[in-house]
Amino acid sequence: MARGRRALVLGVGGLALALVPPLAAALNQPFYVDLFRRMMIFALAAASLDLILGYGGMVSFGHAAYLGIGAYAVGIPAFHGVDNGFVQWGLAIVASGLAALVIGAISIRTSGVYFIMITLAFAQMLYYLGISLETYGGDNGMRLARRSLFGPVDLTNPAVFYYVVLVILVLCLVVGGHVVDSRFGMVIRAARSNEPRARAIGFSPFRYKLAAFTIAGSMGGLAGALLANQTEYLTPDFMHWTRSGEIMFMVILGGMGTLIGPVVGAIVLLLLEDVLSALTAHWQIVLGPILITVVLFARRGLHGLLAGARPRDG
Amino acid sequence: MAEPLLAIRGLRKRFGGLLATDQVDLNVVEGETYAIIGPNGAGKTTLIGQLAGELRPDAGAIRFAGRDVTRLDAPRRCRLGLARSFQITSIFPDFSALANVALAVQAHAGGSFRFWRPAAGERSLTEPARAVLDSVGLGGRADVLAANLAHGEQRQLEIAMALATKPRLLLLDEPVAGMGLDESQRMVRFLGTLKGHVTIVLVEHDMDAVFTLADRISVMVYGKIIATGTPREVRGNPDVRRAYLGEEVPSPC
Ligand SMILES: Nc1ncnc2c1ncn2[C@@H]1O[C@H](COP(=O)(O)OP(=O)(O)OP(=O)(O)O)[C@@H](O)[C@H]1O
Ligand SMILES: [Mg+2]
């Protein structure tokens, strides 16, 4: 997407999202603050996956692992009485980045279905590790005693927490937008487009892909730290493979390799879940065909539908 | 005599029961255009693949610019100045023609761990890329998506990308394959202008191109070099005529 257009969409979208808390207050529907905050957290997770999936062609089927690591990086210190948000969220970013570095170093040497299976296997390993942590609730997980503390910024205030999440999401999208268009971004996009060619002109894609994988993991971890604060609860289920699938679906639904698309994908998917689950207990039966239809008839996702048939520029 | 730019010694590559490269020895001197010809399946592309670092030889050594590069991978060889083009067009289809070449400029320039500035706005990348596109005759098509270029244009882009890495040695695998007569003549003329500026190893079935461009020719059959010499010597070689039975070798005129 052209730079200017991306900035415009980001500005308008950010502004629209900023209006949710006052609107929810005016309509006396505080629930929507909670719902949209949740959407933005998953939007962050989906956008981080898009960095490697859409731009880097790395089909990571274990992205929920970083979400889980980020959540535990908040929950475990909190359990031991460390409530400082900078410590918790910093730990979330570093720990999930390190995990991505290790997982990436092993998985990026493979490709295709092997890459998918290895990333999935690592995420499942972490899932079972979470279950084995009896101190921290085992497979039941544990309650977060209190939300992360950031001095005067009080996350227990729903609107304040909402705007913190919004600012983080917008910042990450701005940074992500620069990264994918930078020299660094061009290397991973070239490797996705045609790796033998990228090598033949002198790129060694491995370390660039690994760096991208690590950045995406860190961003996923940050989303996890936000999610733990959102739910005030954390369980190994954060890392379950179905969660990874859900995040991947948001990316595909919204449009791979667009950054904004996965944000739309996350919002639409969670909105559909919310609306349909209110209508029927069998909402998943209804959701499935809707999603299949979108994927079949809009190959480039919702973003492609909305943006029209413009070619992706390099 | 000075060391040749490229020196191949005892190169061997086996695919199962097939010896695709059979004890190949070959020297390419700086500045010359060196053609390798031979019937389909002779092992020319396999040889280029080993020179470029994409295929690992089973035995033998490759020296380039005074150092043993046998164990270096393709990206590192390219950064040393050994660039290739592909017989089967290999480009970045979802990037513009300009971006394809700018990528090659960037790969050569290094410094790709930069995360902020948009690469498309870096004139140190786009200006050299534009110059190379102009030189191959694609200047007017810079903003077209590579996938949407005509076949002949994609072949030109293929060469432009290799050139943009500022190679000392250019490995060209059938650069005019599938081109129309006009296009192919233009390409041959263009490659002629490179003579002297860059050393070229040229694999080509088009004998007009070979005899126009080559200073020396080696003939490969079943993985073996059966003859090496000037175009005139090779044309007169009876072994070559036998190997090419039924195929065109222009008689000396
Ligand atoms: N990866 C591979 N695995 C097995 N056999 C291969 C492989 N690559 C090439 N070959 C075989 O090696 C032989 C040489 O192939 P190569 O492509 O090098 O020939 P060529 O001289 O380039 O032919 P052409 O003129 O048709 O391009 C052929 O018999 C081919 O089938
Ligand atoms: Mg060939």
Coordinates of C-alpha atoms and ligand atoms in Angstrom, one line a residue:
Chain A
M1 CA 0.0 0.0 0.0
A2 CA 1.2 3.5 -0.8
R3 CA 2.7 5.3 2.2
G4 CA 0.3 8.2 2.0
R5 CA -2.8 6.0 1.8
R6 CA -1.6 3.9 4.7
A7 CA -1.1 7.0 6.9
L8 CA -4.5 8.2 6.0
V9 CA -6.2 4.9 6.8
L10 CA -4.3 4.8 10.0
G11 CA -5.3 8.3 11.0
V12 CA -9.0 7.9 10.2
G13 CA -9.2 4.4 11.7
G14 CA -7.3 5.5 14.9
L15 CA -9.7 8.5 15.2
A16 CA -12.8 6.3 14.8
L17 CA -11.5 3.9 17.4
A18 CA -10.7 6.8 19.7
L19 CA -14.4 7.7 19.6
V20 CA -15.5 4.4 21.0
P21 CA -15.3 5.2 24.8
P22 CA -17.3 8.5 24.6
L23 CA -19.9 6.8 22.3
A24 CA -20.2 3.8 24.6
A25 CA -20.6 6.2 27.6
A26 CA -23.2 8.2 25.7
L27 CA -25.1 5.1 24.8
N28 CA -24.6 3.7 28.3
Q29 CA -23.0 0.6 26.9
P30 CA -19.7 0.3 28.7
F31 CA -19.4 -3.3 27.4
Y32 CA -18.2 -1.9 24.0
V33 CA -15.1 -0.4 25.5
D34 CA -14.2 -3.9 26.7
L35 CA -15.0 -5.5 23.3
F36 CA -13.1 -3.0 21.2
R37 CA -10.1 -3.1 23.5
R38 CA -10.1 -6.9 23.0
M39 CA -10.3 -6.4 19.3
M40 CA -7.4 -4.0 19.3
I41 CA -5.3 -6.4 21.3
F42 CA -5.9 -9.2 18.8
A43 CA -5.4 -6.7 16.0
L44 CA -1.9 -6.2 17.4
A45 CA -1.3 -9.9 17.5
A46 CA -2.6 -10.3 13.9
A47 CA -0.5 -7.4 12.6
S48 CA 2.6 -8.9 14.2
L49 CA 1.9 -12.2 12.5
D50 CA 1.3 -10.4 9.2
L51 CA 4.9 -9.1 9.4
I52 CA 6.3 -12.6 8.9
L53 CA 3.3 -14.3 7.3
G54 CA 2.2 -11.7 4.8
Y55 CA 5.5 -9.9 4.1
G56 CA 8.0 -12.7 4.9
G57 CA 6.0 -15.7 3.6
M58 CA 6.7 -17.6 6.9
V59 CA 3.6 -19.5 7.7
S60 CA 4.0 -19.6 11.4
F61 CA 1.3 -21.8 13.0
G62 CA 2.4 -21.1 16.5
H63 CA 2.0 -17.4 16.9
A64 CA -0.2 -17.8 20.0
A65 CA 2.9 -19.0 21.8
Y66 CA 4.2 -15.4 22.1
L67 CA 0.8 -14.2 23.3
G68 CA 1.1 -16.8 26.0
I69 CA 4.6 -15.9 26.9
G70 CA 3.6 -12.2 27.1
A71 CA 0.7 -13.1 29.4
Y72 CA 2.8 -15.2 31.7
A73 CA 5.4 -12.4 31.8
V74 CA 2.7 -10.3 33.4
G75 CA 1.1 -13.0 35.5
I76 CA 4.2 -14.6 37.1
P77 CA 5.8 -11.4 38.4
A78 CA 2.4 -10.3 39.6
F79 CA 2.0 -13.6 41.4
H80 CA 5.3 -12.8 43.2
G81 CA 4.2 -9.2 44.0
V82 CA 6.0 -7.4 41.2
D83 CA 3.3 -5.2 39.7
N84 CA 5.4 -2.6 37.9
G85 CA 4.1 -2.4 34.3
F86 CA 7.4 -1.5 32.8
V87 CA 9.0 -4.5 34.3
Q88 CA 6.2 -6.8 33.3
W89 CA 5.7 -5.6 29.8
G90 CA 9.4 -5.2 29.2
L91 CA 9.8 -8.8 30.3
A92 CA 7.0 -9.8 27.9
I93 CA 8.7 -8.2 25.0
V94 CA 12.2 -9.6 25.8
A95 CA 11.0 -13.1 26.7
S96 CA 8.8 -13.5 23.7
G97 CA 11.5 -12.1 21.4
L98 CA 14.0 -14.5 22.8
A99 CA 11.6 -17.4 22.3
A100 CA 11.0 -16.3 18.8
L101 CA 14.8 -16.1 18.2
V102 CA 15.3 -19.7 19.3
I103 CA 12.2 -21.0 17.5
G104 CA 13.1 -19.0 14.4
A105 CA 16.7 -20.1 14.3
I106 CA 15.5 -23.7 14.1
S107 CA 12.4 -23.4 12.0
I108 CA 13.5 -20.8 9.3
R109 CA 16.0 -23.4 8.0
T110 CA 13.1 -25.4 6.8
S111 CA 10.2 -24.3 4.6
G112 CA 6.7 -25.3 3.5
V113 CA 4.9 -27.8 5.6
Y114 CA 7.9 -28.5 7.8
F115 CA 8.0 -24.9 8.8
I116 CA 4.4 -25.0 9.7
M117 CA 4.8 -28.2 11.7
I118 CA 7.9 -27.0 13.6
T119 CA 6.3 -23.7 14.7
L120 CA 3.2 -25.6 15.7
A121 CA 5.2 -28.1 17.7
F122 CA 7.0 -25.4 19.6
A123 CA 3.8 -23.6 20.5
Q124 CA 2.3 -26.9 21.7
M125 CA 5.4 -27.5 23.8
L126 CA 5.0 -24.2 25.4
Y127 CA 1.3 -24.9 25.9
Y128 CA 2.1 -28.1 27.8
L129 CA 4.8 -26.3 29.7
G130 CA 2.1 -23.9 30.8
I131 CA -0.1 -26.8 32.0
S132 CA 2.8 -28.2 34.0
L133 CA 3.3 -25.0 35.9
E134 CA 1.3 -26.1 39.0
T135 CA 2.5 -23.1 41.0
Y136 CA 0.8 -20.8 38.5
G137 CA -2.4 -22.7 38.2
G138 CA -1.5 -25.6 35.9
D139 CA -4.2 -26.1 33.2
N140 CA -6.7 -23.9 35.1
G141 CA -4.4 -20.9 34.9
M142 CA -4.6 -18.2 37.4
R143 CA -6.3 -14.9 38.2
L144 CA -4.2 -11.7 37.8
A145 CA -4.3 -10.1 41.2
R146 CA -4.2 -6.6 39.8
R147 CA -3.5 -4.9 36.4
S148 CA 0.0 -3.7 35.7
L149 CA 0.9 -0.5 37.5
F150 CA 2.2 2.5 35.5
G151 CA 2.3 5.2 38.1
P152 CA -0.4 7.7 37.5
V153 CA -1.7 5.9 34.4
D154 CA -4.4 3.7 35.9
L155 CA -5.3 0.7 33.8
T156 CA -8.2 -0.2 36.1
N157 CA -10.0 2.7 34.5
P158 CA -11.5 1.1 31.4
A159 CA -11.2 4.2 29.2
V160 CA -7.5 4.8 30.2
F161 CA -6.6 1.2 29.5
Y162 CA -8.5 1.5 26.2
Y163 CA -6.4 4.5 25.1
V164 CA -3.2 2.9 26.2
V165 CA -4.0 -0.1 23.9
L166 CA -5.0 2.2 21.1
V167 CA -1.8 4.2 21.3
I168 CA 0.3 1.0 21.3
L169 CA -1.6 -0.4 18.4
V170 CA -1.1 2.7 16.3
L171 CA 2.5 3.0 17.2
C172 CA 3.2 -0.6 16.3
L173 CA 1.4 -0.1 13.0
V174 CA 3.4 3.0 12.2
V175 CA 6.7 1.2 13.1
G176 CA 5.6 -1.9 11.2
G177 CA 4.7 0.2 8.1
H178 CA 8.2 1.7 8.1
V179 CA 9.8 -1.7 8.7
V180 CA 8.1 -3.4 5.7
D181 CA 9.0 -0.5 3.3
S182 CA 12.6 -0.2 4.6
R183 CA 15.7 -1.9 3.2
F184 CA 15.2 -4.5 5.8
G185 CA 11.6 -5.1 4.7
M186 CA 12.6 -5.3 1.1
V187 CA 14.9 -8.2 1.8
I188 CA 12.2 -10.3 3.5
R189 CA 9.7 -9.4 0.9
A190 CA 12.1 -10.3 -1.9
A191 CA 12.8 -13.6 -0.1
R192 CA 9.1 -14.3 0.0
S193 CA 8.6 -13.4 -3.6
N194 CA 11.5 -15.5 -5.0
E195 CA 14.1 -16.8 -2.5
P196 CA 16.5 -18.3 -5.1
R197 CA 16.6 -15.0 -6.9
A198 CA 17.1 -13.1 -3.7
R199 CA 20.1 -15.3 -3.0
A200 CA 21.4 -15.0 -6.6
I201 CA 21.6 -11.2 -6.3
G202 CA 23.5 -11.4 -3.1
F203 CA 21.0 -11.5 -0.2
S204 CA 21.5 -14.1 2.6
P205 CA 17.8 -14.0 3.7
F206 CA 18.3 -16.2 6.8
R207 CA 19.3 -13.5 9.3
Y208 CA 16.8 -11.0 8.0
K209 CA 14.0 -13.5 8.3
L210 CA 15.2 -14.4 11.7
A211 CA 15.2 -10.7 12.8
A212 CA 11.7 -10.3 11.4
F213 CA 10.6 -13.4 13.2
T214 CA 12.0 -12.0 16.4
I215 CA 10.4 -8.6 16.0
A216 CA 7.0 -10.3 15.3
G217 CA 7.4 -12.5 18.4
S218 CA 8.1 -9.4 20.6
M219 CA 5.0 -7.7 19.2
G220 CA 3.0 -10.8 19.9
G221 CA 4.4 -10.9 23.4
L222 CA 3.3 -7.3 24.0
A223 CA -0.2 -8.2 22.8
G224 CA -0.1 -11.0 25.3
A225 CA 0.8 -8.7 28.1
L226 CA -2.2 -6.5 27.1
L227 CA -4.4 -9.6 26.9
A228 CA -3.5 -10.7 30.5
N229 CA -4.5 -7.2 31.7
Q230 CA -7.7 -7.3 29.6
T231 CA -8.9 -10.6 30.9
E232 CA -7.3 -10.3 34.3
Y233 CA -6.8 -14.0 34.0
L234 CA -4.4 -16.2 32.2
T235 CA -4.4 -19.8 31.2
P236 CA -2.3 -22.1 28.9
D237 CA -5.2 -21.8 26.5
F238 CA -3.7 -18.5 25.4
M239 CA -1.1 -20.7 23.6
H240 CA -3.4 -23.4 22.3
W241 CA -3.1 -24.1 18.6
T242 CA -6.7 -23.1 18.0
R243 CA -5.7 -19.7 19.2
S244 CA -2.8 -19.6 16.7
G245 CA -5.3 -20.6 14.0
E246 CA -7.6 -17.8 15.0
I247 CA -4.9 -15.2 14.7
M248 CA -3.8 -16.6 11.4
F249 CA -7.4 -16.4 10.2
M250 CA -7.7 -12.8 11.2
V251 CA -4.6 -12.1 8.9
I252 CA -6.0 -14.1 6.0
L253 CA -9.5 -12.7 6.4
G254 CA -8.2 -9.1 6.5
G255 CA -5.6 -9.5 3.8
M256 CA -2.0 -10.7 4.1
G257 CA 0.8 -8.4 3.6
T258 CA -1.1 -5.2 4.3
L259 CA -0.8 -4.7 8.1
I260 CA -4.0 -2.7 8.2
G261 CA -6.0 -5.7 6.7
P262 CA -5.3 -8.0 9.7
V263 CA -6.5 -5.2 12.0
V264 CA -9.8 -5.2 10.1
G265 CA -9.7 -9.0 10.1
A266 CA -9.4 -9.1 13.9
I267 CA -12.2 -6.5 14.4
V268 CA -14.6 -8.3 12.0
L269 CA -13.9 -11.8 13.3
L270 CA -14.4 -10.8 16.9
L271 CA -17.5 -8.7 16.0
L272 CA -19.0 -11.7 14.1
E273 CA -18.3 -14.0 17.1
D274 CA -19.9 -11.5 19.4
V275 CA -23.0 -10.9 17.2
L276 CA -23.5 -14.5 16.2
S277 CA -23.0 -15.9 19.7
A278 CA -25.7 -13.6 21.0
L279 CA -28.1 -15.0 18.3
T280 CA -27.4 -18.7 18.6
A281 CA -25.5 -21.2 20.7
H282 CA -24.4 -22.8 17.4
W283 CA -22.7 -19.6 16.2
Q284 CA -19.6 -21.4 15.0
I285 CA -21.7 -23.3 12.4
V286 CA -22.8 -19.9 11.0
L287 CA -19.4 -18.3 11.2
G288 CA -17.6 -21.1 9.3
P289 CA -19.4 -20.6 6.0
I290 CA -19.1 -16.8 6.2
L291 CA -15.4 -17.1 6.6
I292 CA -15.1 -19.7 3.8
T293 CA -17.0 -17.4 1.5
V294 CA -14.8 -14.4 2.2
V295 CA -11.6 -16.4 1.6
L296 CA -12.9 -18.0 -1.6
F297 CA -14.3 -14.9 -3.2
A298 CA -11.9 -12.3 -1.9
R299 CA -8.4 -13.8 -2.3
R300 CA -6.8 -10.7 -1.0
G301 CA -9.1 -10.5 2.0
L302 CA -11.3 -7.7 3.2
H303 CA -8.5 -5.2 2.5
G304 CA -8.5 -6.3 -1.1
L305 CA -12.2 -5.8 -1.3
L306 CA -12.1 -2.3 0.3
A307 CA -9.0 -1.1 -1.5
G308 CA -10.1 -2.3 -4.9
A309 CA -8.0 -4.2 -7.4
R310 CA -4.8 -2.2 -7.1
P311 CA -1.6 -4.1 -7.6
R312 CA 0.7 -4.4 -4.7
D313 CA 3.6 -2.1 -5.4
G314 CA 7.1 -3.2 -4.5
Chain B
M1 CA 50.7 -15.4 -17.3
A2 CA 48.4 -13.7 -14.7
E3 CA 45.9 -16.0 -12.9
P4 CA 42.7 -16.3 -14.8
L5 CA 39.6 -14.6 -13.3
L6 CA 37.9 -18.0 -13.1
A7 CA 39.6 -21.3 -12.9
I8 CA 37.8 -24.6 -12.7
R9 CA 39.7 -27.7 -11.9
G10 CA 38.4 -31.3 -12.0
L11 CA 34.8 -30.4 -11.4
R12 CA 32.4 -33.3 -11.1
K13 CA 28.7 -33.5 -10.3
R14 CA 26.6 -36.6 -10.3
F15 CA 22.8 -36.8 -10.3
G16 CA 22.1 -40.4 -9.4
G17 CA 23.5 -42.5 -12.2
L18 CA 24.1 -39.5 -14.4
L19 CA 27.4 -37.6 -14.6
A20 CA 26.2 -34.1 -15.4
T21 CA 29.6 -32.5 -14.9
D22 CA 32.5 -34.8 -15.8
Q23 CA 36.0 -33.7 -14.9
V24 CA 35.6 -30.1 -16.2
D25 CA 38.7 -27.9 -16.4
L26 CA 38.3 -24.4 -17.6
N27 CA 39.9 -21.0 -17.4
V28 CA 38.2 -17.7 -18.1
V29 CA 40.5 -14.7 -18.6
E30 CA 39.5 -11.3 -17.3
G31 CA 37.7 -9.3 -20.1
E32 CA 36.9 -12.1 -22.4
T33 CA 33.5 -13.5 -23.4
Y34 CA 33.6 -17.2 -23.1
A35 CA 30.8 -19.3 -24.6
I36 CA 29.8 -22.8 -23.6
I37 CA 27.7 -24.6 -26.1
G38 CA 26.4 -28.1 -26.3
P39 CA 23.3 -30.1 -27.0
N40 CA 20.3 -30.2 -24.7
G41 CA 21.0 -31.9 -21.5
A42 CA 24.8 -31.6 -21.9
G43 CA 25.2 -30.1 -18.4
K44 CA 25.6 -26.4 -19.2
T45 CA 23.0 -25.2 -16.7
T46 CA 24.4 -27.6 -14.1
L47 CA 27.8 -26.1 -14.6
I48 CA 26.5 -22.5 -14.2
G49 CA 24.7 -23.6 -11.0
Q50 CA 27.9 -24.8 -9.5
L51 CA 29.8 -21.7 -10.5
A52 CA 27.1 -19.5 -9.0
G53 CA 27.1 -21.6 -5.8
E54 CA 23.6 -23.0 -6.0
L55 CA 24.8 -26.5 -6.6
R56 CA 27.6 -28.2 -4.6
P57 CA 30.0 -30.1 -6.8
D58 CA 31.0 -33.6 -5.8
A59 CA 34.6 -33.0 -6.6
G60 CA 36.9 -30.3 -7.9
A61 CA 37.6 -26.7 -7.2
I62 CA 36.5 -23.3 -8.4
R63 CA 38.8 -20.3 -8.0
F64 CA 37.5 -16.9 -8.6
A65 CA 39.5 -13.6 -8.5
G66 CA 42.4 -15.4 -6.8
R67 CA 40.4 -17.2 -4.1
D68 CA 38.9 -20.6 -3.7
V69 CA 35.2 -20.1 -3.7
T70 CA 34.2 -23.8 -3.9
R71 CA 32.6 -23.7 -0.4
L72 CA 31.0 -20.3 -0.6
D73 CA 27.3 -20.1 -0.9
A74 CA 25.5 -18.2 -3.7
P75 CA 24.9 -14.9 -2.0
R76 CA 28.5 -14.6 -0.9
R77 CA 29.8 -15.4 -4.4
C78 CA 27.5 -12.8 -5.8
R79 CA 28.8 -10.2 -3.4
L80 CA 32.3 -11.1 -4.6
G81 CA 31.3 -10.2 -8.1
L82 CA 30.0 -13.4 -9.6
A83 CA 26.4 -12.8 -10.9
R84 CA 24.2 -15.0 -12.9
S85 CA 21.1 -14.9 -15.0
F86 CA 18.7 -17.8 -15.3
Q87 CA 17.7 -19.9 -18.3
I88 CA 14.1 -20.0 -16.9
T89 CA 13.2 -16.4 -16.1
S90 CA 13.6 -15.8 -12.4
I91 CA 12.4 -12.3 -11.2
F92 CA 10.3 -10.8 -8.4
P93 CA 7.0 -10.9 -10.2
D94 CA 5.1 -8.8 -7.6
F95 CA 7.6 -5.9 -7.6
S96 CA 7.9 -3.2 -10.3
A97 CA 10.7 -3.6 -12.8
L98 CA 12.5 -0.7 -11.0
A99 CA 12.1 -2.4 -7.6
N100 CA 13.5 -5.6 -9.0
V101 CA 16.7 -3.9 -10.1
A102 CA 16.8 -1.6 -7.0
L103 CA 16.8 -4.8 -4.9
A104 CA 19.9 -6.0 -6.7
V105 CA 21.6 -2.6 -6.2
Q106 CA 20.7 -2.8 -2.5
A107 CA 22.0 -6.4 -2.2
H108 CA 25.3 -5.2 -3.6
A109 CA 25.5 -2.0 -1.6
G110 CA 24.9 -3.9 1.7
G111 CA 23.5 -2.1 4.8
S112 CA 20.2 -3.9 4.7
F113 CA 19.7 -3.8 8.4
R114 CA 18.0 -0.5 8.1
F115 CA 14.5 -0.4 9.4
W116 CA 13.0 3.1 9.0
R117 CA 13.6 4.9 5.7
P118 CA 11.5 3.7 2.8
A119 CA 13.8 2.0 0.4
A120 CA 11.7 3.2 -2.6
G121 CA 12.7 6.7 -1.7
E122 CA 16.4 6.1 -1.5
R123 CA 18.0 7.7 -4.5
S124 CA 21.2 5.8 -3.9
L125 CA 19.2 2.7 -4.8
T126 CA 16.7 3.9 -7.4
E127 CA 19.1 6.0 -9.5
P128 CA 21.6 3.3 -10.3
A129 CA 18.7 1.0 -10.8
R130 CA 17.1 3.4 -13.3
A131 CA 20.4 3.7 -15.1
V132 CA 20.7 -0.1 -15.5
L133 CA 17.1 -0.3 -16.7
D134 CA 17.8 2.3 -19.3
S135 CA 20.9 0.5 -20.5
V136 CA 19.0 -2.7 -21.2
G137 CA 16.2 -0.8 -22.9
L138 CA 13.6 -1.1 -20.1
G139 CA 13.7 2.6 -19.0
G140 CA 10.2 3.2 -20.1
R141 CA 8.8 0.3 -18.2
A142 CA 10.3 1.0 -14.8
D143 CA 7.0 1.2 -13.0
V144 CA 5.3 -1.8 -14.6
L145 CA 4.9 -4.8 -12.4
A146 CA 7.5 -7.4 -13.4
A147 CA 4.8 -10.0 -13.8
N148 CA 3.1 -7.9 -16.4
L149 CA 6.2 -7.4 -18.6
A150 CA 6.3 -9.2 -21.9
H151 CA 8.6 -12.3 -22.0
G152 CA 11.4 -10.5 -23.8
E153 CA 11.2 -7.7 -21.4
Q154 CA 11.5 -10.1 -18.5
R155 CA 14.6 -11.5 -20.1
Q156 CA 16.0 -8.0 -20.2
L157 CA 15.1 -7.5 -16.6
E158 CA 16.9 -10.8 -15.8
I159 CA 20.1 -9.3 -17.2
A160 CA 19.5 -5.9 -15.6
M161 CA 19.3 -7.5 -12.2
A162 CA 22.5 -9.4 -12.7
L163 CA 24.3 -6.2 -13.9
A164 CA 23.0 -4.1 -11.1
T165 CA 25.2 -6.2 -8.7
K166 CA 28.2 -4.8 -10.5
P167 CA 29.7 -8.2 -11.3
R168 CA 33.2 -8.9 -12.4
L169 CA 32.0 -12.1 -14.0
L170 CA 28.6 -12.4 -15.5
L171 CA 27.2 -15.9 -16.0
L172 CA 24.5 -15.8 -18.6
D173 CA 22.3 -18.9 -19.1
E174 CA 20.7 -18.6 -22.5
P175 CA 20.0 -14.9 -22.4
V176 CA 18.1 -14.8 -25.7
A177 CA 16.1 -18.0 -25.2
G178 CA 12.5 -17.5 -26.3
M179 CA 13.0 -14.0 -27.7
G180 CA 11.8 -12.8 -31.0
L181 CA 14.4 -12.2 -33.8
D182 CA 14.4 -8.4 -33.2
E183 CA 14.6 -8.6 -29.5
S184 CA 17.3 -11.2 -29.6
Q185 CA 19.4 -9.1 -32.0
R186 CA 19.0 -6.1 -29.7
M187 CA 20.0 -8.2 -26.7
V188 CA 23.1 -9.5 -28.6
R189 CA 24.0 -5.9 -29.5
F190 CA 23.6 -4.9 -25.9
L191 CA 25.7 -7.7 -24.6
G192 CA 28.3 -6.7 -27.2
T193 CA 28.6 -3.3 -25.5
L194 CA 29.5 -5.0 -22.2
K195 CA 32.5 -6.7 -23.8
G196 CA 35.6 -5.5 -22.2
H197 CA 33.8 -4.0 -19.2
V198 CA 32.8 -7.3 -17.7
T199 CA 33.9 -10.8 -18.2
I200 CA 31.1 -13.0 -19.5
V201 CA 30.5 -16.8 -19.5
L202 CA 27.7 -17.3 -22.0
V203 CA 25.6 -20.4 -22.4
E204 CA 23.6 -20.1 -25.6
H205 CA 22.0 -22.3 -28.2
D206 CA 21.6 -19.4 -30.7
M207 CA 24.8 -19.8 -32.8
D208 CA 24.5 -16.3 -34.3
A209 CA 24.7 -14.9 -30.8
V210 CA 27.6 -17.2 -29.8
F211 CA 29.7 -16.5 -32.9
T212 CA 29.0 -12.7 -32.7
L213 CA 30.0 -12.4 -29.0
A214 CA 32.4 -15.1 -28.0
D215 CA 36.2 -14.8 -27.9
R216 CA 36.6 -18.4 -27.0
I217 CA 34.2 -21.3 -27.0
S218 CA 34.0 -24.6 -25.2
V219 CA 31.8 -27.4 -26.4
M220 CA 30.2 -29.6 -23.8
V221 CA 28.7 -33.0 -24.4
Y222 CA 27.4 -35.4 -21.7
G223 CA 29.1 -33.3 -19.0
K224 CA 32.5 -33.3 -20.7
I225 CA 34.3 -30.5 -22.5
I226 CA 35.2 -32.0 -25.8
A227 CA 36.7 -29.0 -27.4
T228 CA 37.9 -25.5 -26.6
G229 CA 39.1 -22.8 -28.9
T230 CA 38.4 -19.6 -30.9
P231 CA 35.1 -19.6 -32.8
R232 CA 37.0 -20.4 -36.0
E233 CA 38.8 -23.4 -34.4
V234 CA 35.6 -24.7 -32.9
R235 CA 33.7 -24.4 -36.1
G236 CA 36.3 -26.5 -37.9
N237 CA 36.5 -29.2 -35.3
P238 CA 35.3 -32.5 -36.6
D239 CA 34.4 -33.8 -33.0
V240 CA 32.2 -30.8 -32.6
R241 CA 30.5 -31.4 -35.9
R242 CA 29.9 -35.0 -35.0
A243 CA 28.4 -34.1 -31.6
Y244 CA 26.1 -31.6 -33.2
L245 CA 25.0 -34.0 -35.9
G246 CA 21.7 -32.7 -37.2
E247 CA 22.1 -29.5 -35.2
E248 CA 23.1 -26.2 -36.7
V249 CA 26.7 -25.3 -36.7
P250 CA 27.3 -22.6 -39.2
S251 CA 30.0 -23.7 -41.6
P252 CA 33.0 -21.3 -41.9
C253 CA 32.1 -18.7 -44.3
Ligands
LIG1 N1 18.5 -31.4 -10.1 C1 18.7 -32.4 -10.9 N2 18.5 -33.7 -10.6 C2 18.6 -34.7 -11.5 N3 19.1 -34.5 -12.7 C3 19.3 -33.3 -13.1 C4 19.1 -32.2 -12.3 N4 19.4 -31.0 -13.0 C5 19.8 -31.5 -14.2 N5 19.7 -32.8 -14.3 C6 20.1 -33.6 -15.5 O1 21.4 -33.3 -15.8 C7 21.6 -33.2 -17.2 C8 22.2 -31.8 -17.5 O2 21.1 -30.9 -17.4 P1 21.4 -29.3 -17.7 O3 20.1 -28.6 -17.3 O4 22.6 -28.9 -17.0 O5 21.6 -29.3 -19.2 P2 21.8 -28.1 -20.2 O6 23.0 -28.3 -20.9 O7 21.6 -26.8 -19.5 O8 20.5 -28.4 -21.2 P3 19.6 -27.3 -22.0 O9 20.4 -26.9 -23.2 O10 18.4 -28.1 -22.4 O11 19.4 -26.2 -21.0 C9 20.3 -33.5 -17.8 O12 20.2 -34.8 -18.2 C10 19.3 -33.2 -16.7 O13 18.1 -34.0 -16.9
MG2 MG 20.3 -25.3 -19.5

